[in-house]
Coordinates of C-alpha atoms in Angstrom, one line a residue:
M234 CA 253.0 133.8 113.6
R235 CA 256.3 135.4 112.5
T236 CA 257.9 137.3 115.4
P237 CA 261.2 139.3 115.2
P238 CA 264.4 137.2 115.1
K239 CA 265.7 136.3 118.5
S240 CA 266.1 132.8 119.8
G241 CA 266.0 131.6 116.2
L242 CA 268.8 133.9 115.0
A243 CA 271.5 131.2 114.5
A244 CA 272.3 129.9 111.0
S245 CA 271.7 132.7 108.6
V246 CA 271.7 135.6 111.1
V247 CA 274.1 135.5 114.0
L248 CA 276.6 133.2 112.3
L249 CA 279.2 135.1 110.5
A250 CA 279.6 134.3 106.8
L251 CA 282.4 131.8 106.3
T252 CA 283.7 129.2 103.9
G253 CA 285.1 125.8 104.6
C254 CA 284.1 122.1 104.6
G255 CA 284.1 119.3 107.0
L256 CA 283.1 115.6 107.1
L257 CA 280.5 114.5 109.5
G258 CA 280.6 110.9 110.8
T259 CA 280.2 108.8 113.8
G260 CA 283.8 107.7 114.2
D261 CA 284.8 104.7 116.3
Q262 CA 282.0 103.7 118.7
G263 CA 284.3 102.5 121.4
S264 CA 287.6 103.4 123.0
G265 CA 290.6 104.2 121.0
T266 CA 293.7 102.0 120.9
D267 CA 295.3 104.2 123.6
G268 CA 292.4 103.5 125.9
K269 CA 290.8 106.9 125.5
V270 CA 287.2 107.6 124.7
T271 CA 287.0 109.8 121.6
I272 CA 284.0 112.0 121.1
T273 CA 283.4 114.4 118.1
L274 CA 281.6 117.7 118.2
A275 CA 280.3 118.9 114.9
G276 CA 278.8 122.3 114.0
P277 CA 279.3 125.5 112.1
N278 CA 282.1 128.0 112.8
Q279 CA 280.6 131.0 114.3
W280 CA 283.8 132.9 115.0
N281 CA 286.2 132.9 112.0
A282 CA 286.6 131.7 108.4
S283 CA 288.5 128.5 109.2
G284 CA 287.2 125.3 107.8
S285 CA 289.1 123.3 110.4
S286 CA 289.1 125.1 113.7
F287 CA 286.9 127.3 115.9
G288 CA 290.0 129.3 116.7
P289 CA 292.9 129.2 119.2
A290 CA 290.7 130.0 122.2
W291 CA 288.5 127.0 121.5
E292 CA 291.5 124.7 121.1
S293 CA 292.8 125.9 124.4
L294 CA 289.5 125.2 126.0
V295 CA 289.4 121.7 124.7
D296 CA 293.0 121.1 125.8
S297 CA 292.1 122.2 129.3
F298 CA 289.2 119.7 129.4
E299 CA 291.4 116.9 128.1
K300 CA 294.0 117.7 130.8
R301 CA 291.3 117.5 133.4
E302 CA 289.9 114.3 131.9
P303 CA 292.9 112.5 130.3
G304 CA 290.8 109.5 129.4
I305 CA 288.7 111.6 126.9
E306 CA 289.7 113.0 123.6
V307 CA 287.5 115.7 122.0
K308 CA 287.6 116.2 118.2
T309 CA 286.0 119.2 116.4
Q310 CA 284.5 118.9 113.0
V311 CA 283.8 122.3 111.4
L312 CA 280.8 122.2 109.1
P313 CA 280.1 124.7 106.2
L314 CA 277.5 127.3 107.0
D315 CA 275.6 126.6 103.8
G316 CA 275.2 122.9 104.5
F317 CA 275.5 122.2 108.3
S318 CA 271.8 122.2 108.9
Q319 CA 270.9 119.7 106.3
T320 CA 273.8 117.5 107.1
I321 CA 273.0 117.3 110.8
T322 CA 269.3 116.8 110.2
T323 CA 270.0 114.0 107.7
Q324 CA 272.5 112.2 110.0
L325 CA 270.3 112.4 113.0
A326 CA 267.5 110.8 111.1
A327 CA 269.9 108.1 109.8
G328 CA 271.4 107.5 113.2
T329 CA 274.9 108.3 112.1
A330 CA 275.5 111.7 113.8
P331 CA 278.6 112.2 115.9
E332 CA 278.5 112.5 119.7
L333 CA 277.7 116.2 119.9
V334 CA 275.9 118.3 117.3
F335 CA 274.8 121.9 117.0
N336 CA 271.2 122.2 118.2
Q337 CA 269.5 124.4 115.7
P338 CA 268.9 122.1 112.7
P339 CA 265.4 120.6 112.5
H340 CA 265.1 117.2 114.2
K341 CA 262.7 114.9 116.0
A342 CA 262.7 114.6 119.8
H343 CA 263.4 110.9 119.7
E344 CA 266.6 111.6 117.8
V345 CA 268.4 113.2 120.7
H346 CA 268.7 112.6 124.4
A347 CA 266.5 114.6 126.8
L348 CA 268.8 116.0 129.5
D349 CA 266.3 116.8 132.2
A350 CA 267.4 114.0 134.5
E351 CA 271.1 114.7 134.0
L352 CA 270.5 118.3 134.9
Q353 CA 269.3 117.3 138.3
K354 CA 272.7 115.8 139.1
P355 CA 275.7 117.7 140.4
N356 CA 278.1 119.4 138.0
P357 CA 281.5 118.2 139.2
Y358 CA 283.3 121.1 137.6
V359 CA 281.4 123.7 139.7
P360 CA 282.5 123.6 143.3
G361 CA 279.6 123.0 145.7
N362 CA 277.0 122.5 143.0
Q363 CA 274.2 120.1 143.8
R364 CA 272.2 120.3 140.7
W365 CA 273.7 121.1 137.3
I366 CA 270.6 123.0 136.2
D367 CA 271.3 125.6 139.0
V368 CA 274.5 126.9 137.4
F369 CA 272.5 128.4 134.5
K370 CA 270.9 131.8 134.4
K371 CA 267.3 130.9 135.1
D372 CA 265.9 133.7 132.9
Y373 CA 267.4 132.1 129.8
F374 CA 267.7 128.3 130.4
G375 CA 265.6 125.9 132.4
P376 CA 262.3 124.0 132.5
G377 CA 260.3 127.3 133.0
V378 CA 261.7 128.9 129.8
S379 CA 259.6 128.1 126.8
K380 CA 262.4 128.9 124.3
A381 CA 264.6 126.3 126.0
L382 CA 262.2 123.5 125.6
S383 CA 261.6 121.1 122.7
K384 CA 258.3 122.1 121.1
E385 CA 257.7 118.4 120.5
S386 CA 258.6 116.9 123.9
G387 CA 258.7 119.8 126.3
K388 CA 262.1 118.6 127.4
L389 CA 265.5 120.2 127.6
E390 CA 267.6 118.8 124.8
Y391 CA 270.8 120.8 124.7
I392 CA 273.3 122.7 126.7
P393 CA 274.1 126.4 125.9
F394 CA 277.8 127.3 125.9
N395 CA 277.0 131.0 125.7
L396 CA 274.2 133.4 125.1
V397 CA 273.5 135.6 122.1
A398 CA 272.4 139.2 122.7
I399 CA 271.8 142.2 120.6
G400 CA 272.2 145.9 121.1
L401 CA 273.6 149.0 119.6
F402 CA 277.4 149.2 119.0
Y403 CA 278.7 152.8 118.9
N404 CA 281.7 154.7 117.8
K405 CA 283.1 156.4 121.0
D406 CA 285.2 158.7 118.9
A407 CA 282.3 159.8 116.8
F408 CA 280.2 160.5 119.9
A409 CA 283.1 162.6 121.4
K410 CA 283.4 164.6 118.1
A411 CA 279.6 165.2 118.2
G412 CA 279.7 166.4 121.8
I413 CA 277.8 163.4 123.1
D414 CA 279.1 162.6 126.6
E415 CA 277.0 159.5 127.3
P416 CA 275.1 156.9 125.2
P417 CA 271.4 158.0 124.8
A418 CA 269.3 156.4 127.5
T419 CA 265.9 157.6 126.4
W420 CA 264.2 158.3 123.1
E421 CA 264.5 162.0 123.6
D422 CA 268.2 161.6 124.2
F423 CA 268.4 159.5 121.0
R424 CA 266.7 162.3 119.0
T425 CA 269.2 164.8 120.3
A426 CA 272.1 162.5 119.6
C427 CA 271.0 161.9 116.0
T428 CA 270.9 165.7 115.4
K429 CA 274.3 166.2 116.9
L430 CA 275.8 163.3 114.9
K431 CA 274.3 164.6 111.6
D432 CA 275.7 168.0 112.3
A433 CA 279.1 166.4 112.9
G434 CA 279.0 164.7 109.6
F435 CA 278.0 161.2 110.6
D436 CA 275.1 159.0 109.6
P437 CA 273.7 158.4 113.1
V438 CA 272.7 154.7 112.5
A439 CA 274.1 152.2 110.0
L440 CA 271.4 150.4 108.1
D441 CA 271.4 147.9 105.2
K442 CA 269.1 145.8 103.1
G443 CA 269.1 142.8 105.4
G444 CA 266.3 142.0 107.7
L445 CA 267.9 142.3 111.1
A446 CA 267.4 146.0 111.8
A447 CA 263.7 145.7 110.7
G448 CA 263.0 142.9 113.2
W449 CA 265.1 144.1 116.1
T450 CA 263.9 147.7 116.0
W451 CA 260.3 146.6 115.7
E452 CA 260.7 144.3 118.7
S453 CA 262.5 146.9 120.8
V454 CA 259.9 149.6 120.2
S455 CA 256.7 147.6 120.4
T456 CA 257.6 145.6 123.5
Q457 CA 258.0 148.8 125.5
L458 CA 254.6 150.2 124.5
I459 CA 252.6 147.0 125.1
D460 CA 254.3 146.1 128.4
K461 CA 251.2 147.4 130.2
Y462 CA 249.2 144.5 128.9
Y463 CA 251.4 141.8 130.6
D464 CA 248.8 140.6 133.1
E465 CA 245.8 140.8 130.7
W466 CA 247.4 139.0 127.8
N467 CA 249.4 136.4 129.8
Q468 CA 247.1 133.4 129.4
F469 CA 249.4 130.4 128.8
D470 CA 252.5 129.1 130.6
A471 CA 255.8 128.2 128.9
T472 CA 254.5 124.8 128.0
G473 CA 251.3 126.1 126.4
K474 CA 249.0 125.1 129.2
P475 CA 246.6 127.7 130.8
G476 CA 248.5 129.8 133.3
K477 CA 251.2 132.5 133.3
A478 CA 254.6 132.7 131.7
P479 CA 257.6 135.0 132.5
S480 CA 257.1 136.5 129.1
V481 CA 253.8 136.5 127.3
T482 CA 254.1 133.7 124.8
E483 CA 253.3 133.5 121.1
K484 CA 250.3 131.3 122.0
S485 CA 248.9 134.0 124.3
M486 CA 249.5 136.7 121.7
S487 CA 247.8 134.5 119.1
K488 CA 244.8 134.1 121.4
V489 CA 244.3 137.8 122.1
I490 CA 244.6 138.6 118.4
K491 CA 242.2 135.8 117.4
E492 CA 239.6 137.0 120.0
G493 CA 240.0 140.7 119.0
T494 CA 241.5 141.9 122.2
L495 CA 244.5 143.1 120.3
T496 CA 244.0 144.5 116.8
T497 CA 245.8 146.9 114.6
R498 CA 243.4 149.6 115.9
T499 CA 244.9 149.2 119.4
P500 CA 246.6 152.6 119.9
E501 CA 250.0 151.2 120.7
V502 CA 250.3 149.7 117.2
A503 CA 250.2 153.0 115.4
E504 CA 252.4 154.6 117.9
S505 CA 255.0 151.8 117.5
L506 CA 255.0 152.3 113.8
R507 CA 255.6 156.1 114.1
I508 CA 258.6 155.6 116.4
Y509 CA 259.8 152.7 114.3
K510 CA 259.9 154.9 111.2
E511 CA 261.7 157.6 113.1
F512 CA 264.6 155.2 113.9
F513 CA 265.0 154.4 110.2
D514 CA 264.8 158.1 109.3
C515 CA 267.9 158.6 111.4
G516 CA 269.8 155.9 109.5
T517 CA 271.8 155.5 106.4
P518 CA 270.2 157.2 103.4
N519 CA 269.1 154.8 100.6
W520 CA 269.7 151.9 103.0
T521 CA 267.8 149.4 100.8
G522 CA 270.8 149.5 98.5
V523 CA 273.4 148.8 101.1
A524 CA 274.8 145.2 101.3
D525 CA 273.7 143.0 104.1
G526 CA 276.2 143.4 106.9
G527 CA 275.5 140.0 108.6
A528 CA 275.7 140.0 112.4
T529 CA 276.4 143.8 112.4
V530 CA 273.9 145.9 110.4
G531 CA 275.6 148.1 107.8
Y532 CA 279.0 146.6 108.8
R533 CA 281.2 148.5 106.3
D534 CA 279.6 151.9 107.0
F535 CA 280.1 151.4 110.7
V536 CA 283.6 150.1 110.8
S537 CA 284.7 152.7 108.3
G538 CA 283.5 155.5 110.6
K539 CA 280.8 156.7 108.3
A540 CA 278.0 155.7 110.6
A541 CA 278.1 156.2 114.4
M542 CA 275.8 153.4 115.7
S543 CA 274.9 149.9 114.5
W544 CA 272.7 147.1 115.5
G545 CA 274.8 144.0 116.3
T546 CA 275.3 140.8 118.3
D547 CA 278.1 139.6 120.6
F548 CA 279.1 137.3 117.7
A549 CA 280.3 140.3 115.8
V550 CA 282.8 141.5 118.4
E551 CA 285.9 139.6 117.2
A552 CA 285.5 141.0 113.7
L553 CA 284.7 144.5 114.9
K554 CA 287.8 144.6 117.1
A555 CA 289.9 143.7 114.1
D556 CA 288.3 146.1 111.5
A557 CA 287.2 149.2 113.5
K558 CA 289.9 151.8 114.0
F559 CA 288.0 153.5 116.8
A560 CA 287.1 152.9 120.4
L561 CA 284.1 150.6 120.5
G562 CA 281.2 150.6 122.9
T563 CA 277.8 148.8 123.3
M564 CA 274.6 150.3 124.6
P565 CA 270.9 149.3 125.1
F566 CA 268.2 150.5 122.8
P567 CA 266.8 153.8 124.2
T568 CA 263.8 153.7 126.6
I569 CA 260.6 155.3 125.3
T570 CA 259.3 157.5 128.1
K571 CA 256.2 159.6 128.7
A572 CA 258.2 162.5 127.4
T573 CA 257.9 161.0 124.0
T574 CA 254.4 159.6 124.1
P575 CA 251.5 159.4 126.6
L576 CA 251.1 155.8 125.6
S577 CA 254.3 155.0 127.4
T578 CA 254.3 153.7 131.0
D579 CA 258.0 154.4 131.3
A580 CA 258.5 150.7 131.0
P581 CA 262.3 150.2 130.3
A582 CA 263.6 148.9 127.1
R583 CA 264.2 145.2 127.5
Y584 CA 265.5 142.5 125.2
G585 CA 267.6 140.1 127.2
A586 CA 270.0 137.5 125.9
S587 CA 268.9 134.3 124.3
I588 CA 270.1 130.7 124.1
G589 CA 270.2 131.0 120.3
G590 CA 274.0 131.3 120.4
T591 CA 276.2 128.2 120.6
S592 CA 274.4 125.1 122.0
Y593 CA 275.0 121.4 121.5
M594 CA 273.0 118.2 122.0
I595 CA 273.6 114.5 122.2
P596 CA 272.1 112.2 119.5
S597 CA 270.1 109.3 121.0
T598 CA 272.4 106.8 119.3
V599 CA 275.3 107.8 121.6
K600 CA 275.5 105.2 124.4
D601 CA 277.6 104.0 127.3
E602 CA 281.1 105.4 127.8
K603 CA 280.7 107.8 124.9
Y604 CA 277.5 109.2 126.4
A605 CA 279.2 109.6 129.8
A606 CA 282.1 111.4 128.1
T607 CA 279.7 113.8 126.3
I608 CA 277.9 114.6 129.5
K609 CA 281.3 115.5 131.2
F610 CA 282.2 117.8 128.3
L611 CA 278.9 119.5 128.4
Q612 CA 279.2 120.0 132.2
Y613 CA 282.7 121.4 131.7
M614 CA 281.3 123.9 129.1
S615 CA 278.9 125.1 131.8
S616 CA 281.6 125.8 134.4
P617 CA 283.8 128.8 135.1
A618 CA 286.5 127.1 132.9
I619 CA 284.9 128.7 129.8
K620 CA 285.6 132.3 130.8
P621 CA 288.9 132.7 128.7
W622 CA 287.1 131.4 125.6
L623 CA 284.1 133.8 126.2
D624 CA 286.5 136.7 126.7
A625 CA 288.4 135.9 123.5
T626 CA 285.2 135.6 121.4
G627 CA 283.1 138.4 123.1
G628 CA 280.7 135.7 124.2
L629 CA 278.1 136.2 126.9
P630 CA 278.0 133.7 129.8
A631 CA 275.0 131.4 130.1
I632 CA 275.9 130.5 133.7
E633 CA 276.0 132.4 136.9
G634 CA 279.2 133.7 138.4
V635 CA 281.0 134.5 135.1
E636 CA 281.2 138.1 133.9
P637 CA 280.9 139.1 130.3
S638 CA 283.8 140.5 128.3
P639 CA 284.2 144.3 128.5
E640 CA 283.2 144.8 124.8
T641 CA 279.9 143.1 125.2
A642 CA 278.9 144.1 128.8
G643 CA 276.6 146.8 127.5
L644 CA 274.4 144.2 125.7
L645 CA 273.3 142.9 129.1
E646 CA 273.3 146.3 130.9
G647 CA 270.5 147.0 133.4
E648 CA 266.9 146.4 132.3
W649 CA 268.0 145.8 128.7
G650 CA 269.7 142.6 129.8
K651 CA 266.3 141.2 131.1
P652 CA 263.8 139.5 128.8
Y653 CA 260.9 141.6 127.7
R654 CA 257.6 140.8 129.4
V655 CA 255.4 140.8 126.3
T656 CA 256.2 139.2 123.0
A657 CA 256.6 141.8 120.3
L658 CA 253.7 142.8 118.0
P659 CA 253.8 140.4 115.1
G660 CA 254.7 140.9 111.5
G661 CA 253.5 138.3 109.1
P662 CA 253.4 134.5 109.0
E663 CA 256.6 132.5 109.7
G664 CA 259.0 132.8 106.9
T665 CA 257.8 136.3 106.0
S666 CA 260.5 139.0 105.9
F667 CA 259.9 142.0 108.1
R668 CA 261.0 144.1 105.1
D669 CA 258.0 142.6 103.2
V670 CA 255.7 143.8 105.9
F671 CA 257.2 147.3 106.7
D672 CA 259.3 148.5 103.7
G673 CA 256.4 150.3 102.0
Y674 CA 255.7 152.3 105.1
L675 CA 259.3 153.0 106.0
L676 CA 260.0 154.2 102.4
E677 CA 256.9 156.3 102.4
E678 CA 255.2 154.3 99.7
R679 CA 252.3 153.7 102.1
T680 CA 250.7 156.0 104.6
L681 CA 250.3 155.0 108.3
V682 CA 246.6 154.3 107.7
E683 CA 247.4 152.1 104.7
E684 CA 250.1 150.3 106.7
L685 CA 247.7 149.5 109.5
A686 CA 245.2 148.0 107.1
D687 CA 247.9 146.0 105.4
L688 CA 249.3 144.8 108.8
E689 CA 245.8 143.5 109.8
K690 CA 245.9 141.2 106.8
W691 CA 249.4 140.0 107.7
W692 CA 248.2 139.2 111.2
E693 CA 245.2 137.2 110.0
R694 CA 247.4 135.1 107.8
G695 CA 250.0 134.7 110.5
I696 CA 247.5 133.6 113.2
E697 CA 245.9 131.0 111.1
A698 CA 249.3 129.6 110.0
G699 CA 250.5 129.5 113.6
I700 CA 247.3 127.7 114.8
K701 CA 247.8 125.1 112.1
K702 CA 251.6 124.6 112.7
N703 CA 251.3 124.4 116.5
A704 CA 248.2 122.1 116.4
W705 CA 246.1 124.5 118.5
G706 CA 243.0 124.2 116.3
D707 CA 241.1 122.0 118.7
E708 CA 241.2 124.6 121.4
D709 CA 238.0 126.7 121.8
W710 CA 239.7 130.1 121.2
A711 CA 241.4 128.9 118.0
K712 CA 238.2 127.7 116.2

């Protein structure tokens, strides 16, 4: 079943468009002639357009590690955005990948080291730490977080260097001109803010023809209205076994849809669609013709000052700070309260950060001193030493005890910074664009009734595809 983009943002979504090339290879399998152990980290550049460097802040971070561990040298290989996934997948299968690789390309569990045992050992770069796993924010990374586990092995395969989070960026100058003193906290506040911004000559929300706004908005609206079903729908734990999970899983959602507990006739589905459309009605006119803005929706309209708010991720901060000529702020999606709809329980808007940002894993071909060196580097990357790099790139910390940068703090603010409790209402099967599912309704080419009927067909196809992909077909509920 296709759910809105989140932990799978990565390659084509949160990574900024870039050019460049890099060669991927194993390098020397032993120590260098100077006695140092050399390891290579290979992945896409998520921060700038360089084909050779992740930027000065990254280089400084690597230098600080090498000073702490003078017997280890870390090399960085920047891979092109349009080819890194295939390259890493191929080399993992061939056994020729370097010592550390970006975690998101498809791979088999046996091709990388499971890190569960290592995570039970102390992290020497965190004073007083007894178990490495304890340094991480447990809501986002750990054995109880389904998104963190390999679907094949159920193990922890990688270490997150940061988190990726979404939210609404806003133009503080535009808000001031429109007489808006505080970012809108509720949907009623949002409605008022949209009217004031339009009266002041702004498009309230930047939109474009990409798929991010469609997915993120649907997720943010629907998860609020179906939060009331947390206990009833929560039927499988994070590993897929009968039990409870911190967030209702895709498998649990598939079961309640398959059994007819949740249908498109469930009142919260239609209400989610109504509010969803209202958000788009507050956005850029003729948004289907606006170029995809990448990690910031409607990027040009937003940085030019034409639109006052925009969906975006923390990966967009570096570019926004360079291009926007106004004071920049971040805010959560508004909470839908009972003042807007009786179907609300006043459950707050939640999204939470995700480990779909920058994470690296160790190929299973890496052994001995090189393996030990990669473990040390990964431990260093989950210590307070990473804060200067996070501040420079707008990154959000994956570990406890490190504060986010000022520009991105709003993306983790209050309840919005916590994971939603119920997975969003689905769109279509995996690989289906949310625009394919919802555009006809958003553009008033289909009525709400027609959209609900169409959505039911998308769900049927998505459920069957998910059951087949995840091999749930032998379970009684899936037959």
